[in-house]
Amino acid sequence: MGEKYTIVSMHVGGPKQVVRNGEELYTSFLKAPTTKRIALTETGLVGDGQAVTEHHGGEEKAVCVYPYSHYHYWEKTLGKTMDYPSFGENITVKGLTEENVYLGDIFQWGDAIVQVNQPRKPCNRISFVHQEKTLTKQVMQTGFTGFYMRVIEPGEVSAGDVLERVEQHHEQVSIALVNQTLYFDRKNEAALRSILKVDAIASTLQEQVEKRLKSVVDTI
C-alpha cells in the first residue's frame, strides 16, 4: 500500500522518581525497551503511564514518536551516546521525520490504526533527565521534536511491526511547518490558517493556533 517505516525500538514505562544531581523528579520519561506484543488502546500502550496527565498522555497523545535519524545529531552535538528512548518516546522510527510526516496522516501499526495529530512539545524533563540545561530549548530550536499519534483502531502492536502510511492527508501540513509557525514564524497568517484546515488536528493545538490567529488578525 503506502510507504513502510522500520520501528527501531519500542518503549513503555510508568512514573518513577528520577534523581539527578541531588534533585528528584517524578516522571515516566525513562521508559524501557520491549520486544513484546502489546495492546495499544485509545489512551496508549498497555503498561505505559504518565506522571503529569495534564500535559502528557491521553487520547490525543496516545503514541509519542521520535525520528531515529535525530539520534546521530544529538550524539554529535552533546558528545555522548544516546540510548533509546532518550526523548521519552514510545517508538523510535527510521525514515520518518518532522519534514515528511503530515498532520492527519494515517498509519497501520500491527493490528492498530493510528493518526498523526500534533508535534511533541518539548518539556523540561528532557533537560533534567540528561542534565543538559539547554537541551529542551535546543530540541525546540532544531525542530527535532517528534510527534504524537491518536489511536483510530486499537490493536496489538510490537517493535517488529512496520509503520505503514496508508493515507497521506491532502492538506500536507508537515509537523516541521507547525513547529516553525509555533516557535519562529508566529505571525504567519497563511501558515496558521493552513494548520487549521486539517480536520485531524489535536484540540489543544487547534485552540493554540486559533488564539494565535486571532491575535494576528486583531493587530492588522
Coordinates of N, CA and C in Angstrom, one line a residue:
M1 N 0.8 -1.2 0.0 CA 0.0 0.0 0.0 C 0.9 1.2 0.0
G2 N 1.2 1.8 1.2 CA 2.0 3.0 1.3 C 3.4 2.8 1.7
E3 N 4.1 3.8 2.0 CA 5.5 3.7 2.5 C 5.5 3.0 3.8
K4 N 6.6 2.1 4.0 CA 6.7 1.4 5.2 C 8.0 1.9 5.9
Y5 N 7.8 2.0 7.2 CA 8.9 2.6 8.1 C 9.3 1.6 9.2
T6 N 10.6 1.4 9.4 CA 11.0 0.4 10.4 C 11.0 1.1 11.8
I7 N 10.5 0.3 12.7 CA 10.5 0.7 14.1 C 11.8 0.2 14.7
V8 N 12.7 1.1 15.1 CA 14.0 0.7 15.6 C 13.8 0.2 17.1
S9 N 12.9 0.8 17.8 CA 12.8 0.4 19.2 C 11.4 0.8 19.7
M10 N 10.8 0.0 20.6 CA 9.5 0.4 21.2 C 9.7 0.4 22.7
H11 N 9.0 1.3 23.4 CA 9.2 1.5 24.8 C 8.0 1.8 25.6
V12 N 7.9 1.2 26.9 CA 6.8 1.5 27.8 C 7.5 1.8 29.2
G13 N 6.7 2.4 30.0 CA 7.2 2.6 31.4 C 6.2 3.5 32.2
G14 N 6.2 3.2 33.5 CA 5.3 4.0 34.4 C 6.1 5.1 35.1
P15 N 5.4 6.0 35.8 CA 6.1 7.0 36.5 C 7.0 6.5 37.6
K16 N 8.1 7.2 37.8 CA 9.0 6.8 38.9 C 9.8 8.1 39.3
Q17 N 10.4 8.0 40.5 CA 11.3 9.1 41.0 C 12.6 9.0 40.2
V18 N 13.0 10.0 39.6 CA 14.3 10.1 38.9 C 15.2 11.1 39.6
V19 N 16.4 10.7 40.0 CA 17.3 11.6 40.8 C 18.4 12.0 39.9
R20 N 18.7 13.3 39.8 CA 19.8 13.9 39.0 C 20.4 15.0 39.8
N21 N 21.7 14.8 40.1 CA 22.5 15.8 40.8 C 21.8 16.3 42.1
G22 N 21.2 15.4 42.9 CA 20.6 15.7 44.1 C 19.2 16.1 44.0
E23 N 18.7 16.3 42.8 CA 17.3 16.7 42.6 C 16.4 15.6 42.2
E24 N 15.2 15.6 42.6 CA 14.2 14.5 42.2 C 13.1 15.0 41.4
L25 N 12.7 14.1 40.4 CA 11.5 14.5 39.6 C 10.7 13.2 39.4
Y26 N 9.4 13.3 39.6 CA 8.5 12.1 39.4 C 8.1 12.2 37.9
T27 N 8.6 11.2 37.2 CA 8.3 11.3 35.7 C 8.2 9.9 35.1
S28 N 7.6 9.8 34.0 CA 7.6 8.5 33.2 C 8.4 8.6 32.0
F29 N 9.3 9.6 32.0 CA 10.2 9.9 30.8 C 11.1 8.7 30.5
L30 N 11.6 8.0 31.6 CA 12.5 6.9 31.4 C 11.7 5.6 31.2
K31 N 11.5 5.3 29.9 CA 10.8 4.1 29.5 C 11.8 3.0 29.2
A32 N 11.3 1.8 29.2 CA 12.2 0.6 28.9 C 11.8 0.0 27.6
P33 N 12.9 -0.4 26.8 CA 12.6 -1.0 25.5 C 11.9 -2.4 25.7
T34 N 11.1 -2.8 24.8 CA 10.4 -4.1 24.9 C 10.2 -4.6 23.5
T35 N 10.3 -5.9 23.4 CA 10.1 -6.6 22.1 C 8.7 -7.4 22.2
K36 N 8.0 -7.2 23.3 CA 6.8 -8.0 23.4 C 5.7 -7.4 22.5
R37 N 4.7 -8.2 22.3 CA 3.5 -7.7 21.6 C 2.5 -7.2 22.6
I38 N 2.2 -5.9 22.4 CA 1.4 -5.2 23.5 C 0.1 -4.6 22.9
A39 N -0.9 -4.6 23.7 CA -2.2 -4.0 23.3 C -2.0 -2.5 23.2
L40 N -2.4 -1.9 22.1 CA -2.5 -0.4 22.0 C -3.9 0.0 22.1
T41 N -4.3 0.8 23.2 CA -5.6 1.2 23.4 C -5.7 2.7 22.9
E42 N -6.9 3.3 23.1 CA -7.1 4.7 22.7 C -6.3 5.6 23.5
T43 N -5.8 5.2 24.7 CA -5.0 6.1 25.6 C -3.6 5.7 25.6
G44 N -3.2 4.7 24.8 CA -1.8 4.4 24.7 C -1.5 2.9 24.9
L45 N -0.2 2.6 25.0 CA 0.3 1.2 25.1 C 0.0 0.7 26.5
V46 N -0.5 -0.5 26.7 CA -0.7 -1.1 28.0 C 0.6 -1.2 28.7
G47 N 0.7 -0.7 29.9 CA 1.9 -0.8 30.6 C 2.7 0.6 30.6
D48 N 2.2 1.5 29.8 CA 2.8 2.8 29.7 C 1.9 3.7 30.6
G49 N 2.6 4.7 31.3 CA 1.8 5.6 32.1 C 2.4 7.0 32.2
Q50 N 1.7 7.9 32.7 CA 2.2 9.3 32.7 C 2.1 9.8 34.2
A51 N 3.2 10.6 34.5 CA 3.2 11.2 35.8 C 2.4 12.5 35.9
V52 N 2.4 13.3 34.8 CA 1.7 14.5 34.8 C 0.7 14.4 33.6
T53 N -0.5 14.0 34.0 CA -1.6 13.8 33.0 C -2.1 15.0 32.3
E54 N -1.9 16.2 33.0 CA -2.4 17.4 32.4 C -1.7 17.7 31.1
H55 N -0.5 17.4 31.0 CA 0.3 17.7 29.7 C 0.8 16.5 28.9
H56 N 0.6 15.3 29.5 CA 1.1 14.1 28.8 C 0.0 13.1 28.8
G57 N 0.1 12.2 27.8 CA -0.8 11.1 27.7 C -2.2 11.5 27.3
G58 N -3.1 10.6 27.4 CA -4.5 10.8 26.9 C -4.7 10.4 25.5
E59 N -5.9 10.5 25.0 CA -6.3 10.0 23.7 C -5.6 10.8 22.6
E60 N -5.3 12.1 22.8 CA -4.6 12.9 21.7 C -3.1 12.8 21.8
K61 N -2.6 12.1 22.8 CA -1.1 11.9 22.9 C -0.9 10.4 23.2
A62 N -1.6 9.5 22.5 CA -1.5 8.1 22.8 C -0.2 7.5 22.5
V63 N 0.4 7.9 21.4 CA 1.7 7.4 21.0 C 2.7 8.5 20.7
C64 N 3.8 8.5 21.4 CA 4.9 9.5 21.1 C 5.9 8.9 20.2
V65 N 6.2 9.5 19.1 CA 7.1 9.0 18.1 C 8.3 10.0 17.9
Y66 N 9.5 9.4 17.9 CA 10.7 10.2 17.7 C 11.5 9.6 16.5
P67 N 12.0 10.5 15.6 CA 12.8 10.0 14.5 C 14.2 9.5 14.9
Y68 N 14.5 8.3 14.4 CA 15.8 7.7 14.6 C 16.9 8.5 14.1
S69 N 16.7 9.2 13.0 CA 17.8 10.0 12.3 C 18.3 11.1 13.2
H70 N 17.5 11.6 14.1 CA 18.0 12.7 15.0 C 19.0 12.3 16.0
Y71 N 19.1 11.0 16.3 CA 20.0 10.5 17.4 C 21.5 10.8 17.0
H72 N 21.8 10.7 15.8 CA 23.2 10.9 15.3 C 23.5 12.4 15.6
Y73 N 22.6 13.3 15.3 CA 22.8 14.7 15.5 C 23.0 15.0 17.0
W74 N 22.2 14.4 17.9 CA 22.3 14.7 19.3 C 23.5 14.1 19.9
E75 N 23.9 13.0 19.5 CA 25.2 12.4 20.0 C 26.4 13.2 19.6
K76 N 26.4 13.7 18.4 CA 27.5 14.6 17.9 C 27.5 15.9 18.7
T77 N 26.3 16.5 18.8 CA 26.2 17.8 19.5 C 26.5 17.7 21.0
L78 N 26.0 16.7 21.6 CA 26.2 16.6 23.1 C 27.5 15.8 23.5
G79 N 28.1 15.1 22.5 CA 29.3 14.4 22.7 C 29.1 13.2 23.6
K80 N 28.0 12.5 23.5 CA 27.8 11.3 24.3 C 26.8 10.4 23.6
T81 N 26.8 9.1 24.1 CA 25.9 8.1 23.5 C 24.5 8.4 24.0
M82 N 23.5 8.3 23.1 CA 22.1 8.5 23.5 C 21.4 7.2 23.3
D83 N 21.0 6.5 24.3 CA 20.3 5.3 24.2 C 18.8 5.5 24.0
Y84 N 18.1 4.6 23.3 CA 16.7 4.7 23.1 C 16.0 4.3 24.5
P85 N 14.9 5.1 24.9 CA 14.4 6.3 24.2 C 14.9 7.5 25.0
S86 N 15.9 8.2 24.4 CA 16.4 9.4 25.1 C 15.4 10.5 25.1
F87 N 14.4 10.4 24.4 CA 13.4 11.5 24.3 C 12.0 11.1 24.8
G88 N 12.0 10.0 25.6 CA 10.8 9.6 26.2 C 9.7 9.1 25.3
E89 N 10.2 8.7 24.0 CA 9.2 8.3 23.0 C 8.8 6.9 23.2
N90 N 7.6 6.5 22.7 CA 7.1 5.2 22.7 C 7.7 4.3 21.6
I91 N 7.9 5.0 20.4 CA 8.6 4.3 19.3 C 9.6 5.2 18.7
T92 N 10.8 4.6 18.3 CA 11.8 5.3 17.6 C 11.7 4.8 16.2
V93 N 11.5 5.6 15.2 CA 11.2 5.2 13.8 C 12.2 5.7 12.8
K94 N 12.6 4.8 11.9 CA 13.6 5.1 10.9 C 12.9 5.6 9.6
G95 N 13.3 6.7 9.1 CA 12.8 7.2 7.8 C 11.7 8.3 7.9
L96 N 11.0 8.4 9.0 CA 10.0 9.4 9.2 C 10.7 10.6 10.0
T97 N 10.5 11.8 9.6 CA 10.9 13.0 10.3 C 9.8 14.0 10.3
E98 N 10.0 15.1 11.0 CA 9.0 16.1 11.0 C 8.8 16.8 9.6
E99 N 9.8 16.6 8.8 CA 9.7 17.2 7.4 C 8.8 16.4 6.5
N100 N 8.7 15.0 6.7 CA 7.9 14.2 5.7 C 6.7 13.5 6.3
V101 N 6.3 14.0 7.5 CA 5.1 13.5 8.1 C 4.1 14.6 8.3
Y102 N 2.9 14.4 8.0 CA 1.9 15.5 8.0 C 0.8 15.3 9.0
L103 N 0.2 16.4 9.5 CA -0.9 16.3 10.3 C -2.0 15.6 9.6
G104 N -2.6 14.6 10.2 CA -3.7 13.8 9.6 C -3.3 12.6 8.9
D105 N -2.0 12.3 8.7 CA -1.5 11.1 8.1 C -2.0 9.9 8.9
I106 N -2.4 8.9 8.2 CA -2.9 7.6 8.9 C -1.9 6.5 8.6
F107 N -1.6 5.8 9.7 CA -0.6 4.6 9.6 C -1.2 3.4 10.1
Q108 N -0.8 2.2 9.6 CA -1.2 0.9 10.1 C 0.1 0.5 10.9
W109 N -0.2 0.1 12.2 CA 0.9 -0.4 13.0 C 0.4 -1.7 13.6
G110 N 0.9 -2.8 13.2 CA 0.4 -4.1 13.6 C -1.0 -4.2 13.3
D111 N -1.8 -4.5 14.4 CA -3.3 -4.6 14.2 C -4.0 -3.2 14.4
A112 N -3.2 -2.2 14.7 CA -3.8 -0.9 15.1 C -3.7 0.1 13.9
I113 N -4.6 1.1 14.0 CA -4.6 2.2 13.0 C -4.4 3.5 13.9
V114 N -3.4 4.3 13.5 CA -3.0 5.5 14.2 C -2.9 6.7 13.3
Q115 N -3.1 7.9 13.9 CA -3.1 9.1 13.1 C -2.3 10.2 13.7
V116 N -1.5 10.8 12.9 CA -0.6 12.0 13.4 C -1.6 13.2 13.7
N117 N -1.4 13.8 14.9 CA -2.3 14.9 15.1 C -1.7 16.1 15.7
Q118 N -0.4 16.1 16.1 CA 0.3 17.3 16.6 C 1.8 17.0 16.8
P119 N 2.6 18.0 16.9 CA 4.0 17.9 17.3 C 4.1 17.5 18.7
R120 N 5.2 17.0 19.1 CA 5.5 16.8 20.5 C 6.1 18.1 21.0
K121 N 5.5 18.7 22.1 CA 6.0 19.9 22.7 C 7.1 19.6 23.7
P122 N 8.3 20.1 23.4 CA 9.4 19.7 24.3 C 9.2 20.3 25.8
C123 N 9.5 19.5 26.8 CA 9.3 19.9 28.1 C 10.6 19.8 28.9
N124 N 10.6 20.4 30.1 CA 11.9 20.5 30.9 C 12.4 19.1 31.3
R125 N 11.6 18.1 31.2 CA 12.1 16.8 31.6 C 13.3 16.3 30.7
I126 N 13.3 16.8 29.5 CA 14.4 16.4 28.6 C 15.7 16.9 29.1
S127 N 15.7 18.2 29.5 CA 16.9 18.8 30.1 C 17.3 18.2 31.4
F128 N 16.3 17.9 32.3 CA 16.5 17.4 33.6 C 17.1 16.0 33.5
V129 N 16.5 15.1 32.8 CA 17.0 13.7 32.7 C 18.4 13.6 32.2
H130 N 18.7 14.4 31.1 CA 20.0 14.4 30.5 C 21.0 15.3 31.2
Q131 N 20.6 16.1 32.1 CA 21.4 17.1 32.8 C 22.1 18.0 31.8
E132 N 21.4 18.5 30.8 CA 21.8 19.4 29.8 C 20.9 20.6 29.8
K133 N 21.3 21.7 30.5 CA 20.4 22.8 30.7 C 19.6 23.3 29.5
T134 N 20.3 23.4 28.4 CA 19.7 24.0 27.2 C 19.1 23.0 26.2
L135 N 19.0 21.7 26.6 CA 18.6 20.7 25.7 C 17.1 20.9 25.2
T136 N 16.3 21.2 26.2 CA 14.9 21.4 25.8 C 14.7 22.5 24.8
K137 N 15.5 23.6 25.0 CA 15.5 24.7 24.1 C 16.1 24.3 22.7
Q138 N 17.1 23.5 22.8 CA 17.7 23.0 21.5 C 16.8 22.2 20.7
V139 N 16.0 21.3 21.4 CA 15.0 20.5 20.7 C 14.0 21.4 20.0
M140 N 13.6 22.4 20.6 CA 12.6 23.3 20.0 C 13.3 24.1 18.9
Q141 N 14.5 24.6 19.1 CA 15.1 25.4 18.0 C 15.5 24.6 16.8
T142 N 15.8 23.3 16.9 CA 16.1 22.4 15.8 C 14.9 22.0 15.1
G143 N 13.8 21.9 15.8 CA 12.5 21.4 15.3 C 12.5 19.9 15.4
F144 N 13.5 19.3 16.0 CA 13.6 17.8 16.2 C 12.8 17.4 17.4
T145 N 11.5 17.6 17.3 CA 10.6 17.5 18.5 C 10.0 16.1 18.6
G146 N 9.8 15.4 17.4 CA 9.0 14.2 17.4 C 7.5 14.6 17.3
F147 N 6.6 13.7 17.3 CA 5.2 14.0 17.2 C 4.3 12.9 17.9
Y148 N 3.1 13.3 18.0 CA 2.1 12.4 18.6 C 1.1 11.8 17.6
M149 N 0.6 10.6 18.0 CA -0.5 10.0 17.2 C -1.6 9.6 18.1
R150 N -2.8 9.7 17.6 CA -4.0 9.2 18.3 C -4.3 7.8 17.7
V151 N -5.1 7.1 18.4 CA -5.4 5.7 18.0 C -6.8 5.7 17.4
I152 N -6.9 5.3 16.2 CA -8.2 5.3 15.5 C -8.8 3.9 15.7
E153 N -8.0 2.9 15.6 CA -8.4 1.5 15.8 C -7.4 0.8 16.8
P154 N -7.8 0.4 17.9 CA -6.9 -0.3 18.9 C -6.5 -1.6 18.3
G155 N -5.4 -2.2 18.8 CA -5.0 -3.5 18.4 C -3.6 -3.8 19.0
E156 N -3.2 -5.0 18.7 CA -1.9 -5.4 19.3 C -0.7 -5.0 18.3
V157 N 0.4 -4.5 18.9 CA 1.5 -4.0 18.2 C 2.8 -4.4 18.8
S158 N 3.9 -4.3 18.0 CA 5.2 -4.7 18.5 C 6.2 -3.9 17.8
A159 N 7.5 -4.0 18.3 CA 8.6 -3.3 17.6 C 8.9 -4.0 16.3
G160 N 8.5 -5.2 16.1 CA 8.7 -6.0 14.9 C 7.8 -5.6 13.8
D161 N 6.7 -4.9 14.1 CA 5.8 -4.4 13.1 C 6.3 -3.2 12.4
V162 N 6.0 -3.1 11.1 CA 6.4 -1.8 10.4 C 5.3 -0.8 10.6
L163 N 5.7 0.5 10.4 CA 4.7 1.5 10.5 C 4.4 1.9 9.0
E164 N 3.2 1.6 8.5 CA 2.9 1.8 7.1 C 1.9 2.9 6.9
R165 N 2.3 3.9 6.1 CA 1.5 5.1 5.9 C 0.4 4.6 4.9
V166 N -0.8 4.5 5.3 CA -1.9 4.1 4.5 C -2.7 5.2 3.9
E167 N -2.5 6.4 4.5 CA -3.2 7.6 3.9 C -2.4 8.9 4.3
Q168 N -2.1 9.7 3.3 CA -1.4 10.9 3.5 C -2.5 12.0 3.4
H169 N -2.5 12.9 4.4 CA -3.5 13.9 4.4 C -3.4 14.9 3.3
H170 N -4.5 15.2 2.6 CA -4.4 16.0 1.4 C -3.9 17.4 1.6
E171 N -4.0 18.0 2.8 CA -3.5 19.3 3.1 C -2.0 19.4 3.2
Q172 N -1.4 18.3 3.5 CA 0.1 18.2 3.5 C 0.7 19.3 4.4
V173 N 0.2 19.4 5.6 CA 0.8 20.4 6.6 C 1.8 19.6 7.4
S174 N 3.0 19.8 7.2 CA 4.0 18.9 7.9 C 4.2 19.4 9.4
I175 N 4.7 18.4 10.1 CA 5.0 18.7 11.5 C 6.1 19.8 11.6
A176 N 7.0 19.8 10.7 CA 8.0 20.8 10.6 C 7.4 22.2 10.4
L177 N 6.4 22.3 9.5 CA 5.7 23.6 9.3 C 5.0 24.1 10.6
V178 N 4.4 23.1 11.3 CA 3.7 23.5 12.5 C 4.7 24.0 13.6
N179 N 5.8 23.3 13.7 CA 6.9 23.8 14.6 C 7.4 25.2 14.3
Q180 N 7.7 25.3 13.0 CA 8.2 26.6 12.5 C 7.2 27.8 12.8
T181 N 5.9 27.5 12.6 CA 4.9 28.5 12.9 C 4.7 28.8 14.3
L182 N 4.7 27.7 15.2 CA 4.5 27.9 16.6 C 5.7 28.7 17.3
Y183 N 6.9 28.4 16.9 CA 8.1 28.9 17.6 C 8.8 30.0 16.9
F184 N 8.7 30.2 15.6 CA 9.5 31.2 14.9 C 8.7 32.2 14.1
D185 N 7.9 31.6 13.2 CA 7.1 32.4 12.3 C 5.7 32.6 12.9
R186 N 5.7 33.2 14.0 CA 4.5 33.2 14.9 C 3.3 34.1 14.3
K187 N 3.6 35.0 13.4 CA 2.6 35.9 12.9 C 2.2 35.6 11.4
N188 N 2.6 34.4 11.0 CA 2.3 34.0 9.6 C 0.9 33.5 9.5
E189 N 0.0 34.5 9.1 CA -1.4 34.2 9.0 C -1.7 33.0 8.1
A190 N -1.1 33.0 6.9 CA -1.3 31.9 5.9 C -1.0 30.5 6.5
A191 N 0.1 30.5 7.2 CA 0.5 29.2 7.8 C -0.5 28.8 8.9
L192 N -0.9 29.7 9.7 CA -1.8 29.5 10.8 C -3.1 28.9 10.2
R193 N -3.6 29.6 9.2 CA -4.8 29.1 8.5 C -4.7 27.7 7.9
S194 N -3.5 27.5 7.4 CA -3.3 26.1 6.7 C -3.4 25.0 7.8
I195 N -2.8 25.3 9.0 CA -2.8 24.3 10.1 C -4.3 24.0 10.5
L196 N -5.1 25.1 10.5 CA -6.5 24.9 11.0 C -7.3 24.2 10.0
K197 N -6.9 24.1 8.7 CA -7.6 23.4 7.7 C -7.6 21.9 7.9
V198 N -6.7 21.4 8.7 CA -6.5 20.0 8.9 C -7.6 19.5 9.9
D199 N -8.5 18.7 9.5 CA -9.6 18.2 10.4 C -9.1 17.3 11.5
A200 N -7.9 16.7 11.3 CA -7.4 15.8 12.3 C -6.6 16.4 13.4
I201 N -6.5 17.7 13.4 CA -5.7 18.4 14.4 C -6.1 18.2 15.8
A202 N -5.2 18.0 16.7 CA -5.5 17.8 18.1 C -6.2 19.1 18.7
S203 N -7.1 18.9 19.6 CA -8.0 20.0 20.0 C -7.1 21.1 20.7
T204 N -6.1 20.6 21.5 CA -5.3 21.6 22.2 C -4.4 22.4 21.2
L205 N -3.9 21.8 20.2 CA -3.2 22.5 19.1 C -4.1 23.5 18.4
Q206 N -5.3 23.0 18.1 CA -6.3 23.8 17.4 C -6.6 25.1 18.2
E207 N -6.8 25.0 19.5 CA -7.1 26.1 20.4 C -5.9 27.1 20.4
Q208 N -4.7 26.5 20.5 CA -3.5 27.4 20.5 C -3.4 28.2 19.2
V209 N -3.6 27.5 18.0 CA -3.4 28.2 16.7 C -4.6 29.2 16.5
E210 N -5.8 28.8 16.9 CA -6.9 29.8 16.8 C -6.6 31.0 17.6
K211 N -6.1 30.9 18.8 CA -5.8 32.0 19.6 C -4.7 32.9 19.0
R212 N -3.7 32.2 18.5 CA -2.6 32.9 17.8 C -3.1 33.7 16.6
L213 N -4.0 33.0 15.8 CA -4.5 33.7 14.6 C -5.4 34.9 14.9
K214 N -6.2 34.8 16.0 CA -7.0 35.9 16.4 C -6.1 37.1 16.8
S215 N -5.0 36.9 17.5 CA -4.2 38.0 17.9 C -3.5 38.6 16.7
V216 N -3.2 37.8 15.7 CA -2.6 38.3 14.4 C -3.6 39.2 13.7
V217 N -4.8 38.6 13.5 CA -5.8 39.4 12.8 C -6.2 40.6 13.5
D218 N -6.3 40.6 14.8 CA -6.7 41.8 15.6 C -5.7 42.9 15.5
T219 N -4.4 42.6 15.2 CA -3.4 43.6 15.1 C -3.2 44.2 13.7
I220 N -3.9 43.6 12.8 CA -3.9 44.1 11.4 C -4.7 45.4 11.2

